[in-house]
Amino acid sequence: MVNWDLEKANTVLVVEDSRFQRKTLVRQLKGWDFDILEASNGKEGLEQFERHSPKLVITDLEMPVMDGFDVIRSIRKYELNYTYIIVLTALADKENLVKALEVGADDFIIKPVNLEELKVRLGAAERIFRLQSQDKLIFALAQLADCRSEETGNHLRRVKICTRLLCEDLAHNGFDVLTSARIGTIESMSVLHDIGKVAIPDSVLNKPGKYTKLEFRIMKKHTEVGGQLLEDIYQETGSEQLRVAKDIVMHHHEKWDGTGYPHQLKGEEIPLSARIVSLADVFDALGSERCYKPSFSREKCHDIIVSERGRHFDPDVVDAFLRQEDELWVVLQQLRDSFDGCESEEIA
Ligand SMILES: [Fe+2]
Ligand SMILES: [Fe+2]
């Protein structure tokens, strides 16, 4: 049996014009305890999707009224949460399969459907759902830690998306270590960068204006407090994700020239993930409104980041920033807050 233990994911929409194929699939899925929605063409399928928002859709490609490609395109356009889409395809039909993957399908099943294969495909979908809920949990915890510093969830959202854009750019420009799995991990863990702030007293954390030397020393501790916590769990579990999280949390205030904190690491001694998140975090702090400053103009942000190339920031990450500058600004504009929080020392 398929080990399907995620709520809401147990409804499957089957869109298939061949009654025989559809009924065979439905019978098997029902046997595995799925709730089923059925449609005999794309238009009906989309109506069912809009009404019930199933998390999993299995769709044929060639159908009357509306084909599977339009079903996939529409779902990708309107879905609120991620929908896992599996297409049904004939063995010889590689062209349509590639097209379906291009427009947003996640996986495929060759017709006639082999039940063992179906089980494997559903298992893959389940792993994706599990990762998604893990990702949401991490984000929620990071938000919880950040809410004391009056920073909104949008700061974390922006940092997360900017981190992905920088990672993907670097991956396309020679950073082979940034595989898609590694990029996913860095992206997910980026939101934890300030998790250690839970240990900083309110009087320091939310102090408007400049810090005294002592207050700044206390504030800087957030890197070590959070980093050490994650290091301990990493030592226990050996999890690669926790190692990346530890690197980011511990080292996101290090500077390329060795003048950062907590360990004054220099250049490539600083983990790549931390070098990337550092720029994403500072860029967001510069380009967004904070209680002690308005949002800086695009030109001013650009000049500050360029002037810190090889000082605060890794030159390669600055180059990625410059290549992605338009996209990064779109993220900042689209996820702008009416008001951001008070992080007095975060700017370069
Ligand atoms: Fe920080
Ligand atoms: Fe931050």
mmCIF file of C-alpha atoms and ligand atoms in Angstrom:
data_model
loop_
_atom_site.group_PDB
_atom_site.id
_atom_site.type_symbol
_atom_site.label_atom_id
_atom_site.label_comp_id
_atom_site.label_asym_id
_atom_site.label_seq_id
_atom_site.Cartn_x
_atom_site.Cartn_y
_atom_site.Cartn_z
ATOM 1 C CA MET A 1 0.000 0.000 0.000
ATOM 2 C CA VAL A 2 1.074 3.585 -0.539
ATOM 3 C CA ASN A 3 2.074 5.164 2.730
ATOM 4 C CA TRP A 4 -0.007 8.281 2.302
ATOM 5 C CA ASP A 5 -0.293 10.029 5.618
ATOM 6 C CA LEU A 6 -0.744 13.655 4.715
ATOM 7 C CA GLU A 7 -4.041 15.311 5.277
ATOM 8 C CA LYS A 8 -5.553 17.227 2.375
ATOM 9 C CA ALA A 9 -3.249 15.347 0.015
ATOM 10 C CA ASN A 10 -5.536 12.369 -0.059
ATOM 11 C CA THR A 11 -7.880 13.741 -2.693
ATOM 12 C CA VAL A 12 -6.862 13.008 -6.261
ATOM 13 C CA LEU A 13 -8.376 14.579 -9.351
ATOM 14 C CA VAL A 14 -8.280 12.205 -12.317
ATOM 15 C CA VAL A 15 -8.782 13.891 -15.692
ATOM 16 C CA GLU A 16 -9.003 11.331 -18.487
ATOM 17 C CA ASP A 17 -11.370 11.090 -21.463
ATOM 18 C CA SER A 18 -11.054 7.328 -21.885
ATOM 19 C CA ARG A 19 -13.678 5.914 -19.568
ATOM 20 C CA PHE A 20 -11.855 2.595 -19.328
ATOM 21 C CA GLN A 21 -8.514 4.169 -18.385
ATOM 22 C CA ARG A 22 -10.187 6.511 -15.908
ATOM 23 C CA LYS A 23 -12.175 3.806 -14.176
ATOM 24 C CA THR A 24 -9.124 1.529 -13.897
ATOM 25 C CA LEU A 25 -7.149 4.314 -12.235
ATOM 26 C CA VAL A 26 -10.007 5.348 -9.982
ATOM 27 C CA ARG A 27 -10.620 1.791 -8.812
ATOM 28 C CA GLN A 28 -7.004 1.387 -7.817
ATOM 29 C CA LEU A 29 -6.755 4.762 -6.102
ATOM 30 C CA LYS A 30 -9.945 4.078 -4.164
ATOM 31 C CA GLY A 31 -8.409 0.772 -3.074
ATOM 32 C CA TRP A 32 -5.558 2.807 -1.582
ATOM 33 C CA ASP A 33 -8.035 4.976 0.302
ATOM 34 C CA PHE A 34 -7.854 8.097 -1.798
ATOM 35 C CA ASP A 35 -10.890 10.309 -2.268
ATOM 36 C CA ILE A 36 -11.444 10.741 -5.972
ATOM 37 C CA LEU A 37 -12.656 13.537 -8.195
ATOM 38 C CA GLU A 38 -13.254 12.582 -11.814
ATOM 39 C CA ALA A 39 -13.422 14.542 -15.052
ATOM 40 C CA SER A 40 -13.653 13.396 -18.657
ATOM 41 C CA ASN A 41 -12.043 16.457 -20.241
ATOM 42 C CA GLY A 42 -9.841 19.398 -19.286
ATOM 43 C CA LYS A 43 -12.659 21.897 -18.827
ATOM 44 C CA GLU A 44 -14.503 19.661 -16.385
ATOM 45 C CA GLY A 45 -11.211 18.918 -14.669
ATOM 46 C CA LEU A 46 -10.485 22.574 -14.160
ATOM 47 C CA GLU A 47 -13.974 23.166 -12.760
ATOM 48 C CA GLN A 48 -13.381 20.361 -10.248
ATOM 49 C CA PHE A 49 -9.993 21.827 -9.414
ATOM 50 C CA GLU A 50 -11.446 25.287 -8.758
ATOM 51 C CA ARG A 51 -14.183 23.840 -6.556
ATOM 52 C CA HIS A 52 -12.093 21.433 -4.456
ATOM 53 C CA SER A 53 -8.393 22.447 -4.765
ATOM 54 C CA PRO A 54 -7.027 18.891 -4.689
ATOM 55 C CA LYS A 55 -3.292 18.640 -3.953
ATOM 56 C CA LEU A 56 -2.749 15.929 -6.527
ATOM 57 C CA VAL A 57 -3.901 15.841 -10.143
ATOM 58 C CA ILE A 58 -3.432 13.020 -12.651
ATOM 59 C CA THR A 59 -4.284 14.195 -16.133
ATOM 60 C CA ASP A 60 -4.267 12.845 -19.652
ATOM 61 C CA LEU A 61 -2.798 15.154 -22.306
ATOM 62 C CA GLU A 62 -4.930 14.729 -25.419
ATOM 63 C CA MET A 63 -8.582 15.257 -24.571
ATOM 64 C CA PRO A 64 -11.633 16.912 -26.158
ATOM 65 C CA VAL A 65 -12.842 20.415 -25.165
ATOM 66 C CA MET A 66 -9.654 21.322 -23.283
ATOM 67 C CA ASP A 67 -6.389 19.398 -23.379
ATOM 68 C CA GLY A 68 -4.078 18.500 -20.512
ATOM 69 C CA PHE A 69 -1.555 21.221 -21.346
ATOM 70 C CA ASP A 70 -4.151 23.932 -20.739
ATOM 71 C CA VAL A 71 -5.209 22.182 -17.535
ATOM 72 C CA ILE A 72 -1.609 22.299 -16.272
ATOM 73 C CA ARG A 73 -1.105 25.921 -17.346
ATOM 74 C CA SER A 74 -4.316 27.033 -15.626
ATOM 75 C CA ILE A 75 -3.558 25.149 -12.412
ATOM 76 C CA ARG A 76 -0.086 26.697 -12.244
ATOM 77 C CA LYS A 77 -1.618 30.120 -12.794
ATOM 78 C CA TYR A 78 -4.341 29.908 -10.172
ATOM 79 C CA GLU A 79 -3.173 27.441 -7.505
ATOM 80 C CA LEU A 80 -2.849 28.872 -3.992
ATOM 81 C CA ASN A 81 -0.769 25.978 -2.702
ATOM 82 C CA TYR A 82 1.449 23.716 -4.735
ATOM 83 C CA THR A 83 -0.389 21.069 -6.728
ATOM 84 C CA TYR A 84 1.460 17.922 -7.721
ATOM 85 C CA ILE A 85 0.601 17.127 -11.328
ATOM 86 C CA ILE A 86 1.220 13.749 -12.955
ATOM 87 C CA VAL A 87 0.528 13.360 -16.660
ATOM 88 C CA LEU A 88 -0.606 10.202 -18.411
ATOM 89 C CA THR A 89 1.325 9.690 -21.611
ATOM 90 C CA ALA A 90 1.946 7.108 -24.334
ATOM 91 C CA LEU A 91 5.394 5.533 -24.368
ATOM 92 C CA ALA A 92 6.317 6.874 -27.814
ATOM 93 C CA ASP A 93 5.037 10.367 -27.179
ATOM 94 C CA LYS A 94 8.240 12.017 -25.962
ATOM 95 C CA GLU A 95 7.469 15.338 -27.587
ATOM 96 C CA ASN A 96 4.237 15.793 -25.635
ATOM 97 C CA LEU A 97 5.880 14.602 -22.443
ATOM 98 C CA VAL A 98 8.625 17.225 -22.706
ATOM 99 C CA LYS A 99 6.016 19.872 -23.459
ATOM 100 C CA ALA A 100 3.966 18.813 -20.417
ATOM 101 C CA LEU A 101 7.009 19.037 -18.150
ATOM 102 C CA GLU A 102 7.819 22.434 -19.636
ATOM 103 C CA VAL A 103 4.387 23.851 -18.842
ATOM 104 C CA GLY A 104 4.590 22.624 -15.249
ATOM 105 C CA ALA A 105 3.896 18.889 -14.834
ATOM 106 C CA ASP A 106 5.889 17.233 -12.049
ATOM 107 C CA ASP A 107 5.963 13.643 -13.229
ATOM 108 C CA PHE A 108 4.447 11.215 -15.725
ATOM 109 C CA ILE A 109 2.977 7.729 -15.971
ATOM 110 C CA ILE A 110 3.164 5.687 -19.148
ATOM 111 C CA LYS A 111 -0.163 4.318 -20.450
ATOM 112 C CA PRO A 112 -1.527 1.713 -19.952
ATOM 113 C CA VAL A 113 -1.028 2.395 -16.272
ATOM 114 C CA ASN A 114 1.047 -0.138 -14.416
ATOM 115 C CA LEU A 115 0.037 -0.220 -10.773
ATOM 116 C CA GLU A 116 3.558 -0.673 -9.456
ATOM 117 C CA GLU A 117 4.646 2.394 -11.402
ATOM 118 C CA LEU A 118 1.680 4.369 -10.131
ATOM 119 C CA LYS A 119 2.635 3.491 -6.568
ATOM 120 C CA VAL A 120 6.214 4.709 -7.138
ATOM 121 C CA ARG A 121 4.975 7.986 -8.663
ATOM 122 C CA LEU A 122 2.648 8.600 -5.717
ATOM 123 C CA GLY A 123 5.537 7.923 -3.361
ATOM 124 C CA ALA A 124 7.551 10.658 -5.107
ATOM 125 C CA ALA A 125 4.621 13.053 -4.730
ATOM 126 C CA GLU A 126 4.420 12.252 -1.052
ATOM 127 C CA ARG A 127 8.099 13.079 -0.561
ATOM 128 C CA ILE A 128 7.541 16.466 -2.185
ATOM 129 C CA PHE A 129 4.559 17.176 0.109
ATOM 130 C CA ARG A 130 6.619 16.184 3.108
ATOM 131 C CA LEU A 131 9.414 18.571 2.109
ATOM 132 C CA GLN A 132 6.871 21.310 1.575
ATOM 133 C CA SER A 133 5.426 20.912 5.048
ATOM 134 C CA GLN A 134 8.938 20.844 6.499
ATOM 135 C CA ASP A 135 9.702 24.056 4.660
ATOM 136 C CA LYS A 136 6.521 25.668 6.007
ATOM 137 C CA LEU A 137 7.396 24.578 9.534
ATOM 138 C CA ILE A 138 10.872 26.120 9.274
ATOM 139 C CA PHE A 139 9.365 29.339 7.961
ATOM 140 C CA ALA A 140 6.795 29.453 10.775
ATOM 141 C CA LEU A 141 9.486 28.946 13.423
ATOM 142 C CA ALA A 142 11.653 31.650 11.882
ATOM 143 C CA GLN A 143 8.669 34.004 11.843
ATOM 144 C CA LEU A 144 7.956 33.216 15.460
ATOM 145 C CA ALA A 145 11.529 34.075 16.421
ATOM 146 C CA ASP A 146 11.454 37.244 14.345
ATOM 147 C CA CYS A 147 8.118 38.564 15.561
ATOM 148 C CA ARG A 148 9.763 39.874 18.742
ATOM 149 C CA SER A 149 11.945 42.152 16.683
ATOM 150 C CA GLU A 150 8.830 43.536 14.996
ATOM 151 C CA GLU A 151 10.076 42.342 11.669
ATOM 152 C CA THR A 152 7.336 41.118 9.388
ATOM 153 C CA GLY A 153 7.191 37.795 7.639
ATOM 154 C CA ASN A 154 7.774 39.628 4.378
ATOM 155 C CA HIS A 155 11.387 40.351 5.314
ATOM 156 C CA LEU A 156 11.953 36.611 5.544
ATOM 157 C CA ARG A 157 9.999 35.961 2.375
ATOM 158 C CA ARG A 158 12.054 38.521 0.477
ATOM 159 C CA VAL A 159 15.355 37.184 1.821
ATOM 160 C CA LYS A 160 14.285 33.688 0.856
ATOM 161 C CA ILE A 161 13.411 34.568 -2.743
ATOM 162 C CA CYS A 162 16.461 36.817 -3.199
ATOM 163 C CA THR A 163 18.651 34.001 -1.857
ATOM 164 C CA ARG A 164 17.237 31.618 -4.457
ATOM 165 C CA LEU A 165 17.759 34.117 -7.279
ATOM 166 C CA LEU A 166 21.398 34.645 -6.273
ATOM 167 C CA CYS A 167 21.997 30.899 -5.887
ATOM 168 C CA GLU A 168 20.498 30.099 -9.278
ATOM 169 C CA ASP A 169 22.525 32.800 -10.943
ATOM 170 C CA LEU A 170 25.749 31.549 -9.367
ATOM 171 C CA ALA A 171 24.873 27.979 -10.367
ATOM 172 C CA HIS A 172 24.595 29.158 -13.982
ATOM 173 C CA ASN A 173 27.918 30.909 -13.701
ATOM 174 C CA GLY A 174 30.247 28.164 -12.666
ATOM 175 C CA PHE A 175 29.296 27.395 -9.066
ATOM 176 C CA ASP A 176 28.688 23.699 -9.646
ATOM 177 C CA VAL A 177 28.414 23.024 -5.917
ATOM 178 C CA LEU A 178 25.060 24.765 -6.087
ATOM 179 C CA THR A 179 23.028 21.776 -7.238
ATOM 180 C CA SER A 180 19.271 22.179 -7.249
ATOM 181 C CA ALA A 181 19.020 20.212 -3.982
ATOM 182 C CA ARG A 182 21.637 22.429 -2.343
ATOM 183 C CA ILE A 183 19.882 25.573 -3.588
ATOM 184 C CA GLY A 184 16.611 24.311 -2.094
ATOM 185 C CA THR A 185 18.314 23.765 1.245
ATOM 186 C CA ILE A 186 19.987 27.192 1.305
ATOM 187 C CA GLU A 187 16.720 28.835 0.303
ATOM 188 C CA SER A 188 14.743 27.059 3.064
ATOM 189 C CA MET A 189 17.334 27.681 5.741
ATOM 190 C CA SER A 190 17.955 31.328 4.831
ATOM 191 C CA VAL A 191 14.889 32.357 6.827
ATOM 192 C CA LEU A 192 16.531 31.111 10.025
ATOM 193 C CA HIS A 193 19.467 33.547 9.804
ATOM 194 C CA ASP A 194 18.385 35.616 12.816
ATOM 195 C CA ILE A 195 16.864 32.806 14.875
ATOM 196 C CA GLY A 196 19.414 33.496 17.648
ATOM 197 C CA LYS A 197 17.695 36.823 18.320
ATOM 198 C CA VAL A 198 15.262 34.938 20.568
ATOM 199 C CA ALA A 199 18.043 35.111 23.180
ATOM 200 C CA ILE A 200 18.553 38.894 22.916
ATOM 201 C CA PRO A 201 16.693 41.001 25.513
ATOM 202 C CA ASP A 202 13.861 43.207 24.247
ATOM 203 C CA SER A 203 15.560 46.355 25.517
ATOM 204 C CA VAL A 204 18.436 45.744 23.098
ATOM 205 C CA LEU A 205 16.565 44.051 20.292
ATOM 206 C CA ASN A 206 14.023 46.801 19.837
ATOM 207 C CA LYS A 207 16.066 49.813 20.822
ATOM 208 C CA PRO A 208 15.497 52.584 18.324
ATOM 209 C CA GLY A 209 18.613 54.450 17.216
ATOM 210 C CA LYS A 210 22.244 53.567 17.671
ATOM 211 C CA TYR A 211 23.564 50.906 20.028
ATOM 212 C CA THR A 212 26.155 51.531 22.719
ATOM 213 C CA LYS A 213 29.267 49.349 22.444
ATOM 214 C CA LEU A 214 27.887 46.996 25.109
ATOM 215 C CA GLU A 215 24.489 46.722 23.434
ATOM 216 C CA PHE A 216 26.119 45.980 20.104
ATOM 217 C CA ARG A 217 28.235 43.283 21.737
ATOM 218 C CA ILE A 218 25.045 41.713 23.138
ATOM 219 C CA MET A 219 23.298 41.995 19.768
ATOM 220 C CA LYS A 220 26.165 40.317 17.947
ATOM 221 C CA LYS A 221 25.682 37.266 20.165
ATOM 222 C CA HIS A 222 22.623 36.257 18.125
ATOM 223 C CA THR A 223 24.908 34.598 15.567
ATOM 224 C CA GLU A 224 26.661 32.393 18.105
ATOM 225 C CA VAL A 225 23.567 31.566 20.140
ATOM 226 C CA GLY A 226 21.636 30.395 17.070
ATOM 227 C CA GLY A 227 24.698 28.867 15.403
ATOM 228 C CA GLN A 228 25.635 26.838 18.456
ATOM 229 C CA LEU A 229 22.109 25.519 18.864
ATOM 230 C CA LEU A 230 22.103 24.281 15.273
ATOM 231 C CA GLU A 231 25.665 22.960 15.546
ATOM 232 C CA ASP A 232 24.579 20.810 18.499
ATOM 233 C CA ILE A 233 21.668 19.310 16.589
ATOM 234 C CA TYR A 234 23.878 18.849 13.539
ATOM 235 C CA GLN A 235 26.395 16.896 15.627
ATOM 236 C CA GLU A 236 23.579 14.658 16.846
ATOM 237 C CA THR A 237 21.989 14.036 13.485
ATOM 238 C CA GLY A 238 24.663 14.646 10.848
ATOM 239 C CA SER A 239 21.929 16.220 8.725
ATOM 240 C CA GLU A 240 23.240 18.178 5.748
ATOM 241 C CA GLN A 241 20.330 20.609 6.019
ATOM 242 C CA LEU A 242 21.199 21.421 9.613
ATOM 243 C CA ARG A 243 24.825 21.975 8.654
ATOM 244 C CA VAL A 244 23.746 24.531 6.054
ATOM 245 C CA ALA A 245 21.409 26.147 8.594
ATOM 246 C CA LYS A 246 24.241 26.344 11.126
ATOM 247 C CA ASP A 247 26.587 27.919 8.557
ATOM 248 C CA ILE A 248 24.042 30.578 7.674
ATOM 249 C CA VAL A 249 23.031 31.401 11.234
ATOM 250 C CA MET A 250 26.591 31.473 12.580
ATOM 251 C CA HIS A 251 28.224 33.322 9.691
ATOM 252 C CA HIS A 252 25.724 35.670 8.064
ATOM 253 C CA HIS A 253 27.533 38.693 9.560
ATOM 254 C CA GLU A 254 31.025 37.669 8.523
ATOM 255 C CA LYS A 255 32.614 39.927 5.907
ATOM 256 C CA TRP A 256 34.737 38.948 2.914
ATOM 257 C CA ASP A 257 37.648 41.096 4.154
ATOM 258 C CA GLY A 258 37.643 39.440 7.584
ATOM 259 C CA THR A 259 36.151 42.347 9.566
ATOM 260 C CA GLY A 260 32.797 40.732 10.324
ATOM 261 C CA TYR A 261 31.619 38.623 13.259
ATOM 262 C CA PRO A 262 31.563 36.308 15.166
ATOM 263 C CA HIS A 263 34.779 34.632 13.939
ATOM 264 C CA GLN A 264 36.316 37.232 11.601
ATOM 265 C CA LEU A 265 36.405 34.619 8.830
ATOM 266 C CA LYS A 266 37.883 35.829 5.573
ATOM 267 C CA GLY A 267 37.035 35.159 1.905
ATOM 268 C CA GLU A 268 36.227 31.544 1.139
ATOM 269 C CA GLU A 269 36.625 30.572 4.786
ATOM 270 C CA ILE A 270 33.084 31.909 5.065
ATOM 271 C CA PRO A 271 30.611 29.220 3.915
ATOM 272 C CA LEU A 272 29.140 30.070 0.503
ATOM 273 C CA SER A 273 25.585 29.811 1.845
ATOM 274 C CA ALA A 274 26.347 32.514 4.440
ATOM 275 C CA ARG A 275 27.988 34.773 1.828
ATOM 276 C CA ILE A 276 24.847 34.575 -0.299
ATOM 277 C CA VAL A 277 22.321 35.069 2.511
ATOM 278 C CA SER A 278 24.418 37.949 3.863
ATOM 279 C CA LEU A 279 23.974 39.893 0.644
ATOM 280 C CA ALA A 280 20.280 39.030 0.361
ATOM 281 C CA ASP A 281 19.695 40.161 3.953
ATOM 282 C CA VAL A 282 21.607 43.439 3.631
ATOM 283 C CA PHE A 283 20.027 44.184 0.261
ATOM 284 C CA ASP A 284 16.593 43.794 1.829
ATOM 285 C CA ALA A 285 17.558 45.964 4.807
ATOM 286 C CA LEU A 286 18.789 48.691 2.433
ATOM 287 C CA GLY A 287 15.900 48.549 0.006
ATOM 288 C CA SER A 288 13.106 48.319 2.605
ATOM 289 C CA GLU A 289 11.771 50.826 5.091
ATOM 290 C CA ARG A 290 12.867 50.339 8.706
ATOM 291 C CA CYS A 291 11.887 52.246 11.815
ATOM 292 C CA TYR A 292 15.190 54.141 11.737
ATOM 293 C CA LYS A 293 15.414 54.772 7.975
ATOM 294 C CA PRO A 294 13.328 55.091 4.821
ATOM 295 C CA SER A 295 13.893 52.593 2.019
ATOM 296 C CA PHE A 296 16.938 53.622 0.004
ATOM 297 C CA SER A 297 16.621 54.279 -3.712
ATOM 298 C CA ARG A 298 17.721 51.658 -6.203
ATOM 299 C CA GLU A 299 20.757 53.776 -7.113
ATOM 300 C CA LYS A 300 21.834 54.151 -3.496
ATOM 301 C CA CYS A 301 21.461 50.404 -2.799
ATOM 302 C CA HIS A 302 23.372 49.640 -5.981
ATOM 303 C CA ASP A 303 26.225 52.007 -5.038
ATOM 304 C CA ILE A 304 26.508 50.670 -1.480
ATOM 305 C CA ILE A 305 26.578 47.028 -2.576
ATOM 306 C CA VAL A 306 29.077 47.697 -5.372
ATOM 307 C CA SER A 307 31.305 49.710 -2.999
ATOM 308 C CA GLU A 308 31.307 46.711 -0.630
ATOM 309 C CA ARG A 309 32.425 44.270 -3.362
ATOM 310 C CA GLY A 310 35.440 42.482 -1.923
ATOM 311 C CA ARG A 311 34.985 44.251 1.438
ATOM 312 C CA HIS A 312 31.722 43.181 3.035
ATOM 313 C CA PHE A 313 30.639 40.930 0.186
ATOM 314 C CA ASP A 314 32.048 38.101 -1.898
ATOM 315 C CA PRO A 315 32.853 39.647 -5.327
ATOM 316 C CA ASP A 316 31.168 36.711 -7.119
ATOM 317 C CA VAL A 317 27.962 37.195 -5.129
ATOM 318 C CA VAL A 318 27.997 40.919 -5.938
ATOM 319 C CA ASP A 319 28.386 40.019 -9.626
ATOM 320 C CA ALA A 320 25.370 37.700 -9.332
ATOM 321 C CA PHE A 321 23.499 40.556 -7.645
ATOM 322 C CA LEU A 322 24.306 42.881 -10.552
ATOM 323 C CA ARG A 323 23.104 40.321 -13.101
ATOM 324 C CA GLN A 324 19.872 39.796 -11.139
ATOM 325 C CA GLU A 325 19.316 43.368 -10.016
ATOM 326 C CA ASP A 326 16.084 43.898 -11.976
ATOM 327 C CA GLU A 327 14.561 40.665 -10.674
ATOM 328 C CA LEU A 328 15.629 41.379 -7.100
ATOM 329 C CA TRP A 329 13.926 44.755 -7.204
ATOM 330 C CA VAL A 330 10.734 43.165 -8.455
ATOM 331 C CA VAL A 331 10.798 40.927 -5.349
ATOM 332 C CA LEU A 332 11.285 43.915 -3.063
ATOM 333 C CA GLN A 333 8.482 45.887 -4.704
ATOM 334 C CA GLN A 334 6.014 43.019 -4.807
ATOM 335 C CA LEU A 335 6.531 42.027 -1.194
ATOM 336 C CA ARG A 336 6.887 45.503 0.235
ATOM 337 C CA ASP A 337 5.676 46.069 3.829
ATOM 338 C CA SER A 338 3.833 49.080 5.077
ATOM 339 C CA PHE A 339 6.412 49.049 7.868
ATOM 340 C CA ASP A 340 9.502 46.999 8.637
ATOM 341 C CA GLY A 341 11.124 46.370 11.993
ATOM 342 C CA CYS A 342 14.006 47.797 13.989
ATOM 343 C CA GLU A 343 17.341 46.205 13.303
ATOM 344 C CA SER A 344 19.738 48.955 14.204
ATOM 345 C CA GLU A 345 23.035 47.499 13.114
ATOM 346 C CA GLU A 346 22.214 45.315 10.176
ATOM 347 C CA ILE A 347 23.296 47.556 7.326
ATOM 348 C CA ALA A 348 26.749 47.180 5.782
HETATM 349 FE FE FE B 1 21.551 38.925 11.920
HETATM 350 FE FE FE B 2 17.374 39.668 8.518
#
